[in-house]
XYZ file of C-alpha atoms in Angstrom:
667
model
C 72.202 -98.929 -70.189
C 72.534 -95.453 -71.662
C 70.731 -94.008 -68.636
C 73.425 -95.364 -66.309
C 76.161 -93.708 -68.379
C 74.190 -90.448 -68.438
C 73.837 -90.648 -64.661
C 77.598 -91.080 -64.241
C 78.154 -88.074 -66.509
C 75.960 -85.907 -64.271
C 77.864 -87.058 -61.187
C 81.134 -85.981 -62.806
C 79.547 -82.641 -63.678
C 78.539 -82.169 -60.046
C 82.051 -83.006 -58.863
C 83.532 -80.317 -61.129
C 81.498 -77.571 -59.444
C 84.209 -77.353 -56.784
C 86.206 -75.294 -59.308
C 83.559 -72.568 -59.539
C 84.657 -69.151 -58.195
C 84.103 -68.617 -54.482
C 81.749 -65.683 -54.997
C 79.483 -68.080 -56.943
C 79.559 -70.854 -54.355
C 75.796 -70.862 -53.811
C 75.239 -71.473 -57.538
C 77.926 -74.148 -57.476
C 76.002 -75.756 -54.631
C 72.707 -75.672 -56.514
C 74.363 -77.085 -59.636
C 76.016 -79.912 -57.690
C 72.750 -80.843 -55.979
C 70.865 -80.738 -59.289
C 73.509 -82.949 -60.903
C 73.233 -85.400 -57.998
C 69.446 -85.518 -58.273
C 69.415 -86.061 -62.049
C 72.272 -88.563 -61.953
C 70.648 -90.521 -59.134
C 67.319 -90.550 -60.974
C 69.048 -92.031 -64.030
C 70.741 -94.684 -61.876
C 67.478 -95.587 -60.134
C 65.464 -95.885 -63.349
C 68.207 -97.885 -65.073
C 68.484 -100.313 -62.143
C 64.714 -100.736 -61.865
C 64.439 -101.303 -65.612
C 67.069 -104.046 -65.384
C 65.334 -105.741 -62.417
C 62.080 -105.835 -64.380
C 63.829 -107.821 -67.148
C 64.780 -111.490 -66.836
C 68.267 -110.484 -65.528
C 69.802 -113.424 -67.370
C 72.649 -111.367 -68.860
C 75.152 -109.132 -67.082
C 74.681 -105.652 -68.541
C 78.015 -103.964 -69.365
C 78.175 -100.252 -68.545
C 81.689 -99.078 -69.425
C 85.355 -100.099 -69.256
C 87.991 -97.830 -67.705
C 91.435 -99.256 -68.442
C 91.522 -102.645 -66.749
C 88.467 -101.830 -64.635
C 85.200 -103.378 -65.812
C 81.881 -101.882 -64.682
C 78.652 -103.786 -65.278
C 75.298 -104.511 -63.646
C 73.796 -107.812 -62.575
C 70.806 -108.674 -60.416
C 72.560 -108.306 -57.058
C 74.155 -104.967 -57.909
C 70.903 -103.663 -59.442
C 69.169 -103.827 -56.046
C 71.813 -101.646 -54.423
C 72.014 -99.313 -57.393
C 68.289 -98.725 -56.901
C 68.906 -98.020 -53.203
C 71.750 -95.636 -54.049
C 69.768 -93.864 -56.757
C 66.711 -93.368 -54.576
C 68.785 -92.260 -51.592
C 70.774 -89.859 -53.762
C 67.594 -88.284 -55.125
C 65.971 -87.761 -51.719
C 69.051 -86.431 -49.957
C 69.946 -84.335 -53.008
C 66.579 -82.572 -52.903
C 66.943 -82.101 -49.161
C 70.485 -80.796 -49.533
C 69.368 -77.871 -51.725
C 67.949 -76.077 -48.696
C 69.975 -77.672 -45.923
C 73.367 -77.222 -47.571
C 72.701 -73.554 -48.330
C 73.113 -72.862 -44.604
C 76.832 -73.661 -45.033
C 77.391 -70.648 -47.291
C 80.787 -69.231 -46.394
C 81.807 -72.504 -44.728
C 83.422 -74.466 -47.580
C 80.070 -74.938 -49.320
C 81.606 -75.754 -52.726
C 83.719 -78.508 -51.186
C 80.756 -79.910 -49.233
C 78.516 -80.102 -52.302
C 81.189 -81.568 -54.597
C 82.160 -84.180 -51.989
C 78.498 -85.069 -51.505
C 78.159 -85.777 -55.232
C 81.436 -87.720 -55.216
C 80.175 -89.793 -52.289
C 77.065 -90.861 -54.188
C 79.104 -91.580 -57.326
C 81.615 -93.693 -55.389
C 78.828 -95.935 -54.091
C 77.507 -96.342 -57.630
C 80.993 -97.428 -58.724
C 81.240 -99.890 -55.814
C 78.110 -101.671 -56.989
C 79.061 -101.542 -60.672
C 82.632 -102.847 -60.273
C 83.076 -106.333 -61.724
C 86.664 -106.963 -60.641
C 88.396 -106.993 -57.255
C 90.775 -104.112 -57.957
C 88.034 -101.825 -59.252
C 85.878 -102.700 -56.246
C 88.673 -101.883 -53.783
C 89.515 -98.585 -55.501
C 85.863 -97.496 -55.450
C 85.522 -98.718 -51.847
C 88.551 -96.664 -50.796
C 87.216 -93.556 -52.558
C 83.926 -94.036 -50.700
C 85.788 -94.332 -47.385
C 88.003 -91.278 -47.913
C 85.206 -89.038 -49.190
C 82.922 -90.007 -46.305
C 85.792 -89.227 -43.893
C 86.125 -85.743 -45.390
C 82.373 -85.217 -45.097
C 82.324 -86.334 -41.454
C 85.215 -83.944 -40.800
C 83.585 -81.013 -42.634
C 82.836 -79.166 -39.389
C 86.240 -79.897 -37.860
C 86.131 -76.609 -35.954
C 83.473 -78.074 -33.666
C 84.567 -79.855 -30.510
C 85.251 -83.559 -30.934
C 84.572 -83.709 -34.682
C 88.202 -84.252 -35.717
C 88.647 -87.056 -33.163
C 85.450 -88.683 -34.391
C 86.502 -88.410 -38.032
C 89.940 -89.858 -37.266
C 88.358 -92.780 -35.404
C 86.146 -93.435 -38.416
C 89.129 -93.244 -40.773
C 91.104 -95.798 -38.753
C 88.182 -98.194 -38.401
C 87.156 -98.038 -42.042
C 90.722 -98.740 -43.171
C 90.922 -101.729 -40.861
C 87.808 -102.987 -42.615
C 89.327 -102.312 -46.025
C 92.459 -104.245 -45.051
C 90.320 -107.200 -44.010
C 88.425 -107.118 -47.315
C 91.735 -107.005 -49.200
C 92.833 -110.171 -47.383
C 89.580 -111.854 -48.403
C 90.123 -110.915 -52.048
C 93.750 -112.076 -51.847
C 92.680 -115.522 -50.633
C 89.881 -115.765 -53.188
C 92.079 -114.554 -56.031
C 94.978 -116.866 -55.198
C 93.240 -119.722 -56.996
C 91.892 -117.702 -59.937
C 93.302 -116.736 -63.321
C 92.231 -113.093 -62.988
C 90.651 -110.674 -60.535
C 87.378 -110.401 -62.460
C 84.370 -111.499 -60.421
C 83.462 -114.111 -63.021
C 86.813 -115.830 -62.376
C 86.943 -115.615 -58.579
C 86.106 -118.823 -56.749
C 87.782 -120.796 -53.990
C 85.906 -124.041 -54.446
C 89.214 -125.599 -55.505
C 90.967 -124.498 -52.274
C 91.010 -126.351 -48.973
C 88.594 -125.685 -46.138
C 91.150 -123.622 -44.221
C 91.464 -121.107 -47.067
C 87.693 -120.917 -47.443
C 87.244 -120.267 -43.734
C 89.950 -117.590 -43.772
C 88.342 -115.839 -46.736
C 84.939 -115.906 -45.054
C 86.257 -114.530 -41.753
C 88.193 -111.746 -43.460
C 85.210 -110.769 -45.608
C 82.765 -110.885 -42.712
C 84.986 -108.784 -40.439
C 85.502 -106.165 -43.141
C 81.864 -105.850 -44.139
C 80.514 -106.195 -40.582
C 82.702 -103.253 -39.602
C 81.228 -101.144 -42.401
C 77.700 -102.255 -41.451
C 78.256 -101.362 -37.803
C 77.621 -104.804 -36.341
C 78.551 -105.310 -32.676
C 81.361 -105.244 -31.519
C 82.698 -103.419 -34.605
C 80.133 -100.632 -34.342
C 81.948 -98.129 -32.116
C 82.644 -95.660 -34.945
C 79.030 -95.427 -36.092
C 77.330 -93.656 -33.110
C 80.069 -91.013 -33.269
C 80.541 -90.479 -37.015
C 76.921 -90.182 -38.117
C 76.004 -87.424 -35.628
C 79.159 -85.455 -36.527
C 78.389 -85.257 -40.249
C 75.978 -82.730 -41.816
C 72.466 -84.172 -41.681
C 72.024 -84.868 -45.400
C 75.369 -86.695 -45.298
C 74.239 -88.629 -42.208
C 71.107 -89.654 -44.107
C 73.218 -90.893 -47.010
C 75.705 -92.714 -44.782
C 73.053 -94.493 -42.747
C 70.537 -95.034 -45.522
C 72.884 -96.044 -48.340
C 76.512 -96.523 -47.294
C 75.731 -99.130 -44.629
C 73.976 -101.185 -47.297
C 77.225 -101.358 -49.280
C 78.374 -103.778 -46.581
C 75.446 -106.067 -47.351
C 76.230 -105.809 -51.057
C 79.864 -106.810 -50.584
C 79.109 -109.596 -48.130
C 76.390 -110.997 -50.379
C 78.785 -110.901 -53.325
C 81.215 -113.115 -51.410
C 78.546 -115.504 -50.128
C 76.756 -116.002 -53.429
C 79.597 -115.756 -55.935
C 82.993 -116.416 -54.391
C 82.922 -118.661 -51.325
C 81.230 -121.763 -52.653
C 79.117 -123.994 -50.366
C 78.157 -122.294 -47.099
C 79.497 -123.857 -43.899
C 77.161 -124.268 -40.932
C 79.324 -122.280 -38.509
C 79.414 -119.359 -40.930
C 75.657 -119.027 -40.629
C 75.777 -119.406 -36.840
C 78.371 -116.622 -36.541
C 76.487 -114.183 -38.797
C 73.136 -115.023 -37.198
C 74.399 -114.654 -33.614
C 76.299 -111.387 -34.058
C 73.394 -109.923 -36.019
C 70.950 -110.722 -33.218
C 73.255 -109.232 -30.599
C 73.660 -106.127 -32.768
C 69.904 -105.690 -33.102
C 69.442 -105.952 -29.338
C 72.387 -103.735 -28.339
C 71.512 -101.106 -30.944
C 67.898 -100.860 -29.790
C 68.939 -100.789 -26.114
C 71.398 -97.929 -26.532
C 68.978 -96.063 -28.819
C 66.555 -95.893 -25.908
C 69.253 -94.531 -23.596
C 70.803 -91.782 -25.750
C 69.696 -88.152 -25.534
C 71.541 -86.804 -28.600
C 68.955 -86.865 -31.384
C 71.309 -88.069 -34.124
C 73.033 -90.526 -31.796
C 69.665 -92.196 -31.181
C 69.267 -92.631 -34.926
C 72.829 -93.946 -35.265
C 72.197 -96.664 -32.684
C 68.948 -97.438 -34.473
C 71.040 -98.052 -37.593
C 73.069 -100.618 -35.642
C 69.799 -102.315 -34.715
C 68.410 -102.333 -38.236
C 71.610 -103.564 -39.856
C 71.493 -106.326 -37.280
C 67.997 -107.220 -38.493
C 69.228 -107.220 -42.097
C 72.049 -109.611 -41.261
C 69.681 -111.817 -39.249
C 67.942 -112.472 -42.555
C 71.283 -113.203 -44.223
C 72.324 -115.503 -41.396
C 69.014 -117.363 -41.505
C 69.335 -117.861 -45.243
C 72.911 -119.112 -44.843
C 71.849 -121.596 -42.169
C 69.047 -122.947 -44.321
C 71.381 -123.238 -47.318
C 73.308 -125.860 -45.351
C 70.187 -128.052 -45.397
C 68.261 -129.453 -48.330
C 65.542 -126.792 -47.910
C 66.985 -124.221 -50.261
C 63.576 -122.748 -51.104
C 63.153 -121.871 -47.416
C 66.558 -120.182 -47.408
C 65.336 -117.784 -50.070
C 62.959 -116.158 -47.583
C 65.857 -115.113 -45.345
C 67.706 -113.474 -48.232
C 64.536 -111.762 -49.456
C 63.900 -110.446 -45.936
C 67.441 -109.050 -45.854
C 67.248 -107.035 -49.073
C 63.643 -105.898 -48.460
C 64.538 -104.570 -45.013
C 67.752 -103.022 -46.347
C 65.766 -101.168 -49.019
C 63.109 -100.088 -46.536
C 65.661 -99.012 -43.941
C 67.360 -96.778 -46.485
C 64.150 -94.747 -46.790
C 63.203 -94.823 -43.111
C 66.577 -93.733 -41.815
C 67.040 -91.124 -44.526
C 63.744 -89.565 -43.446
C 64.642 -89.526 -39.749
C 68.098 -88.032 -40.295
C 66.540 -85.420 -42.568
C 63.989 -84.735 -39.824
C 66.820 -84.357 -37.321
C 68.488 -81.864 -39.643
C 65.213 -79.988 -40.004
C 64.890 -79.768 -36.222
C 68.466 -78.527 -35.907
C 67.830 -75.998 -38.682
C 64.725 -74.706 -36.919
C 66.165 -74.601 -33.392
C 69.606 -73.145 -33.995
C 71.493 -76.447 -34.074
C 70.047 -78.062 -30.945
C 70.480 -81.862 -30.772
C 69.743 -82.628 -27.111
C 66.179 -83.908 -26.882
C 66.077 -83.108 -23.140
C 65.884 -79.416 -24.088
C 63.073 -79.808 -26.602
C 59.331 -80.274 -26.396
C 56.242 -78.938 -28.108
C 57.885 -78.614 -31.516
C 54.747 -79.873 -33.265
C 53.267 -76.404 -32.692
C 56.169 -74.633 -34.389
C 57.185 -77.232 -37.009
C 53.955 -79.072 -37.933
C 55.172 -80.469 -41.262
C 58.397 -81.830 -39.786
C 56.378 -83.293 -36.911
C 54.015 -85.119 -39.280
C 56.804 -86.570 -41.417
C 58.859 -87.552 -38.371
C 55.845 -89.379 -36.963
C 55.673 -91.523 -40.103
C 59.387 -92.316 -39.869
C 59.173 -93.105 -36.164
C 56.239 -95.453 -36.805
C 58.237 -97.215 -39.521
C 61.315 -97.668 -37.338
C 58.984 -98.977 -34.627
C 57.828 -101.582 -37.187
C 54.155 -100.630 -36.925
C 51.772 -102.110 -39.537
C 51.060 -100.138 -42.718
C 54.664 -98.919 -42.829
C 57.504 -100.462 -44.788
C 59.438 -101.097 -41.576
C 56.851 -103.668 -40.574
C 57.206 -105.553 -43.869
C 60.932 -106.189 -43.483
C 60.685 -107.294 -39.862
C 57.642 -109.454 -40.635
C 59.591 -111.294 -43.316
C 62.553 -111.678 -40.960
C 60.355 -113.272 -38.301
C 58.830 -115.487 -40.989
C 62.323 -116.612 -41.974
C 62.992 -117.606 -38.358
C 59.936 -119.843 -38.515
C 61.614 -121.676 -41.393
C 64.463 -122.667 -39.068
C 61.890 -124.748 -37.207
C 60.081 -125.952 -40.326
C 63.354 -127.163 -41.835
C 63.386 -130.094 -39.368
C 67.179 -130.014 -39.449
C 67.756 -130.856 -35.806
C 67.659 -129.444 -32.301
C 70.365 -126.894 -33.058
C 68.189 -125.112 -35.605
C 65.252 -125.000 -33.190
C 67.467 -123.548 -30.455
C 68.765 -120.913 -32.854
C 65.182 -120.069 -33.814
C 64.206 -119.689 -30.147
C 67.265 -117.506 -29.531
C 66.324 -115.445 -32.579
C 62.715 -114.916 -31.545
C 63.795 -113.907 -28.039
C 66.409 -111.310 -28.965
C 64.680 -110.009 -32.092
C 61.384 -109.632 -30.243
C 63.144 -107.835 -27.405
C 64.911 -105.561 -29.887
C 61.589 -104.739 -31.565
C 60.036 -103.811 -28.207
C 63.023 -101.640 -27.277
C 62.904 -99.902 -30.664
C 59.214 -99.147 -30.179
C 59.949 -97.589 -26.795
C 62.900 -95.654 -28.202
C 60.841 -93.951 -30.893
C 57.832 -93.287 -28.674
C 60.357 -91.504 -26.455
C 62.035 -89.831 -29.441
C 58.837 -88.379 -30.878
C 57.070 -87.639 -27.602
C 59.902 -85.746 -25.934
C 60.724 -83.688 -29.043
C 57.301 -82.814 -30.441
C 54.763 -83.185 -27.633
C 54.362 -81.326 -24.364
C 55.816 -77.854 -23.954
C 59.220 -76.334 -24.775
C 61.709 -77.072 -22.005
C 63.883 -74.054 -22.837
C 62.884 -70.652 -24.183
C 64.934 -70.994 -27.384
C 62.621 -73.768 -28.610
C 59.711 -71.300 -28.656
C 61.419 -69.504 -31.553
C 61.688 -72.633 -33.728
C 60.577 -72.354 -37.345
C 59.741 -74.689 -40.208
C 62.386 -75.686 -42.753
C 62.750 -74.502 -46.383
C 60.553 -76.013 -49.084
C 63.176 -78.368 -50.548
C 63.731 -79.977 -47.150
C 60.026 -80.528 -46.492
C 59.540 -81.900 -50.031
C 62.287 -84.491 -49.486
C 60.831 -85.491 -46.119
C 57.333 -85.638 -47.585
C 58.430 -87.888 -50.458
C 60.189 -90.208 -48.009
C 57.118 -90.383 -45.770
C 54.933 -91.117 -48.795
C 57.236 -93.961 -49.893
C 57.211 -95.435 -46.388
C 53.419 -95.620 -46.351
C 53.091 -96.679 -50.000
C 55.589 -99.521 -49.612
C 53.940 -100.565 -46.370
C 50.443 -100.748 -47.851
C 51.337 -101.951 -51.354
C 54.193 -104.207 -50.312
C 53.560 -107.105 -52.695
C 55.456 -105.690 -55.726
C 58.513 -104.893 -53.604
C 58.646 -108.384 -52.107
C 58.024 -110.008 -55.480
C 60.873 -108.078 -57.106
C 63.200 -109.012 -54.248
C 62.211 -112.652 -54.645
C 62.833 -112.413 -58.364
C 66.351 -111.084 -57.794
C 67.203 -113.843 -55.323
C 65.536 -116.629 -57.286
C 66.822 -115.775 -60.756
C 70.212 -114.198 -60.210
C 71.993 -115.119 -57.021
C 71.625 -118.712 -56.010
C 71.442 -120.317 -59.470
C 70.064 -123.573 -58.128
C 68.813 -125.901 -60.868
C 66.184 -127.317 -58.517
C 64.434 -123.944 -58.363
C 62.050 -122.793 -61.037
C 61.275 -119.240 -62.035
C 58.072 -118.909 -60.039
C 58.057 -116.474 -57.162
C 58.804 -118.201 -53.903
C 57.248 -115.553 -51.677
C 53.559 -114.800 -51.519
C 52.293 -111.826 -49.588
C 49.988 -111.956 -47.671
C 51.142 -115.324 -46.468
C 48.935 -118.340 -46.052
C 46.656 -118.214 -43.039
C 48.166 -121.350 -41.596
C 51.351 -119.522 -40.643
C 50.080 -115.970 -40.250
C 49.090 -113.277 -42.708
C 49.404 -109.541 -43.082
C 46.522 -107.955 -45.056
C 47.538 -104.276 -45.307
C 44.502 -103.065 -47.263
C 42.137 -104.593 -44.700
C 44.037 -102.760 -41.962
C 43.719 -99.488 -43.882
C 39.946 -99.906 -44.114
C 39.756 -100.764 -40.405
C 41.791 -97.691 -39.447
C 39.599 -95.440 -41.602
C 36.486 -96.754 -39.842
C 38.077 -96.261 -36.418
C 39.184 -92.756 -37.415
C 35.648 -91.793 -38.407
C 34.298 -93.133 -35.107
C 36.892 -91.207 -33.078
C 36.182 -88.036 -35.038
C 32.464 -88.321 -34.349
C 33.096 -88.980 -30.667
C 35.437 -86.005 -30.360
C 33.186 -83.614 -32.291
C 32.281 -82.081 -28.987
C 35.682 -81.679 -27.362
C 34.231 -81.797 -23.861
C 33.527 -85.509 -24.297
C 37.166 -86.627 -24.577
C 39.210 -83.581 -23.569
C 39.494 -82.127 -20.090
C 41.885 -79.313 -19.228
C 42.996 -78.634 -15.675
C 45.994 -77.445 -13.696
C 48.495 -80.069 -12.573
C 48.821 -80.401 -8.790
C 52.456 -79.687 -7.860
C 52.524 -79.806 -4.057
C 51.534 -76.172 -3.702
C 54.163 -74.750 -6.067
C 53.875 -73.445 -9.608
C 54.860 -76.101 -12.132
C 57.374 -75.312 -14.877
C 58.021 -76.832 -18.277
C 61.227 -78.386 -16.946
C 59.125 -80.650 -14.724
C 57.712 -82.568 -17.671
C 58.587 -86.225 -18.028
C 62.139 -86.280 -19.369
C 63.767 -88.621 -21.870
C 66.036 -89.943 -19.120
C 63.056 -90.567 -16.865
C 61.158 -92.314 -19.651
C 63.964 -94.814 -20.194
C 64.710 -95.407 -16.498
C 62.719 -98.678 -16.162
C 64.637 -100.161 -19.093
C 67.916 -98.779 -17.759
C 67.299 -100.401 -14.386
C 66.313 -103.699 -15.997
C 69.524 -103.852 -18.063
C 71.813 -102.151 -15.565
C 74.183 -105.105 -15.649
C 74.806 -104.500 -19.357
C 74.763 -100.703 -19.422
C 76.703 -100.033 -16.183
C 75.434 -96.443 -15.819
C 77.275 -94.001 -13.565
C 75.389 -91.393 -11.563
C 76.739 -88.181 -10.067
C 74.786 -86.119 -7.537
C 75.910 -82.794 -6.135
C 74.057 -80.427 -3.827
C 74.601 -76.825 -4.870
C 72.860 -74.596 -2.338
C 69.609 -74.071 -0.501
C 67.097 -73.140 -3.151
C 64.432 -72.167 -0.600
C 64.070 -72.119 3.172
C 61.200 -74.591 3.044
C 61.898 -76.704 -0.001
C 65.473 -77.892 0.583
C 68.548 -77.798 -1.606
C 69.122 -77.519 -5.339
C 70.473 -80.805 -6.668
C 72.573 -81.369 -9.794
C 72.124 -84.894 -11.168
C 74.250 -86.243 -14.006
C 73.887 -89.658 -15.627
C 76.451 -91.120 -18.012
C 76.406 -94.370 -19.954
C 79.905 -95.475 -20.946
C 80.422 -97.433 -24.138
C 81.530 -100.712 -22.627
C 82.900 -102.002 -25.925
C 85.205 -98.999 -26.168
C 86.226 -99.052 -22.507
C 86.756 -102.799 -22.173
C 88.040 -103.756 -25.623
C 89.264 -100.907 -27.817
C 90.898 -98.683 -25.205
C 93.131 -101.499 -23.817
C 94.254 -102.236 -27.387
C 94.927 -98.546 -27.951
C 96.959 -98.285 -24.735
C 98.991 -101.357 -25.703
C 99.729 -99.891 -29.131
C 100.847 -96.596 -27.576
C 103.164 -98.399 -25.158
C 104.565 -100.560 -27.956
C 105.185 -97.494 -30.106
C 106.936 -95.765 -27.202
C 109.174 -98.808 -26.731
C 110.025 -99.075 -30.427
C 110.778 -95.378 -30.538
C 113.833 -96.043 -28.409
C 115.580 -97.705 -31.349
C 115.276 -94.447 -33.324
C 118.390 -92.956 -31.775
C 119.200 -90.731 -34.758
C 122.427 -92.595 -35.540
C 123.042 -93.355 -39.229
C 125.467 -96.145 -38.297
C 122.776 -97.769 -36.148
C 120.252 -97.595 -38.989
C 122.758 -99.162 -41.413
C 123.332 -101.992 -38.944
C 119.555 -102.608 -38.860
C 119.570 -102.974 -42.655
C 122.557 -105.339 -42.545
C 120.912 -107.449 -39.844
C 117.711 -107.683 -41.894
C 119.699 -108.788 -44.960
C 121.532 -111.482 -42.968
C 118.247 -112.829 -41.577
C 116.714 -112.849 -45.072
C 119.690 -114.793 -46.472
C 119.528 -117.301 -43.617
C 115.790 -117.786 -44.151
C 116.329 -118.298 -47.895
C 119.086 -120.837 -47.284
C 116.966 -122.815 -44.831
C 113.933 -123.064 -47.133
C 115.755 -123.412 -50.449
C 114.368 -126.190 -52.599
C-alpha cells in the first residue's frame, strides 16, 4: 500500500502550490497538475493491484488521529475510477487551465488537486466521522470550483444552489449514520449494523441514506442542481464532477446496502428501481431538448446515473428472493457502467472544453456547425464519446447497458411472482425509450456541432486545442474502444469484487458468475466478430467510393428562388421537434413569436421565434418550497424587534417549557 501513501503525498504537494508567488502562477499550475497526475496514477495502480489479489483482507493505509483510512474491495473500485479520472483530467488541465492565467489560476489548480484528494479520502475512510469530514471537504471544494468564474452572469446563483442542495444531502446522510450508529459500539464501519434494531429504524436509515446519495447522484427529482452546476464549472472540473464525483454517491449507497442495513426489504428495491428508471428517461429526454453544449452532457449524466442505479435496484430486488446469484448481475452492471461512464463523460466534457477553447467560449450548439474542418482531432474523439454515450456496440457504453438489460431479464427468470415481471416490463419500456432518446440526443449533438457549415462567422476562426488536451481526449477515446472490444477482463474483475467482497454469501463459491459473451440461449455480444465485420464493410465501402462520382453528388440546394445561407441548415431545435411534440405533455414548452418588420416587399415579415423549456421540477416543487420558506422567514423576522427585554423573555419562556417537559417525562 506504499503507492497509495505516495499518491496522497503528491496530492498534498499539489495543494501547497497555492502558496507560490503570483508571478510564478503558471509554474504553480503546472506543478499542481503534475502532482495530480502522479498521485492519481499511484492511486489507480494501487487500487488495481488490490483488486487483482483475493481481497480477503482490508488493507490499512494510514491512521490520522481517530480517523482510520483503509481499502477494501468496494472502495478499490472507486479508487480506480478516481485515479483514472484524476489522471485524464489532470493531463487535460495542463493546457486548459493555462487559459486562466491572471484569473486566480493558483487557486483553481490547488482546489482541483484538493478535489481529487477529497474523493480519495471519501473512499478510503473506514469510519462514519472520517467519511463525513471527507464528504464535506469534497462538497465545499467542488462549490468553490463551480463558483470560480463568479464574475459571469448566473454563476454565483448556480453555485449557491449547488451548495444548498449538497448540504441537504449531507444532512440526510448524517441522519442515516446516526440511526446506524445508535446501535453500535463505535463509528467504525466494521461495527456499524442495524440488524439488531426494529424495522422502523432500518427503514428510516435506508430512506435517509438513499435521499442523501440520490441527491449527489442527480436522480430525479433531486437532480435540479446538476444541469446548472456542471456547465458553470471549468470544463476539466465538469469532467471530474460528472465522471468521478457522481460515482461517490454509488459508493456511499453501496456501502450502506452491503455493510450497514442488513437484509434488503422489497420496497427498498422498488423505490430505487423506479426512481432510477424515471431518471434515465427524464435525463435522456431533456438532453435531446437542450442547446447549451455542457447542459446536454449534464442531463446525460442524469440519464446514466439512472442506468447505474437501475442495476443497483435490480440487484436489490433479486436479493429479496432466493436467487442471489442472479442479483449479482445487477450489481456488476452497476459498477461496470459507473466505471465506463466515468471515461465517457470525462471525454465529452473535455471535448466541450476543447470546443469552447477553439471558438472563444461558445457553448450554444445552434451557432456552431462544420467544426470538423477546423478541429479534426476534437471531432474524431468526440465522435467516439458520442457513440459510447449512444450505447453503440464496440464501445464501453454498450457493455454497461447490455449488462443492465441482461439483469432485467433476471427479474423474469427469478420466477418470483407477477410483481417482478411487471417491474421487468416497466424497466424494458423506460430503459429502452431512454436509450433511443440518448441515441437521438448525441446524433443531434455531434451533427449540429461538427457537420454542415458554420452558422456564424466566428466559428470559421476556430482552432484545434493544445497538445495536452488532445492527448487526454485521445487516451479517453482509446480506453472507450479498448474496453468495448476487450470487455471480458473488466466484467470479470467487477464480478470478482461483487462475489468475493461485498455480499459474503456462504452459498456462493469463488467462481466468476458472469461470462461474456453470454450463452446464445439468452443473447450474446461477440465484440471481436463485430470488429472483423466492420473491417470487411469498411474495405467494401472504400472500394465503392474510390471513384467519388459513384457515391457523391454535389449540387445547389433549391431555396424557392433565393440564395440559401448557412443559417437555413437544420437546427438543433428543429431536429428535436418531433420528440418535443410527442412529449409535450411532460415538457410543457412555451413559444414566443414576434414580427419585427417587413424584410422584403415580396417575401413578407421578419419573424423572431423563441422556444423555452421550463424545468417543471423547479417550477412545481422547489420554487413553492422556496416561496414558503421566504414567507416564513419574513413572519419570524417580526419577533426580532431589537428589544433586549423581549429576547430575555424568550429565553425565560424556553427554560420554563424545558422544565415542564422534563417534569412530565421524568422517570
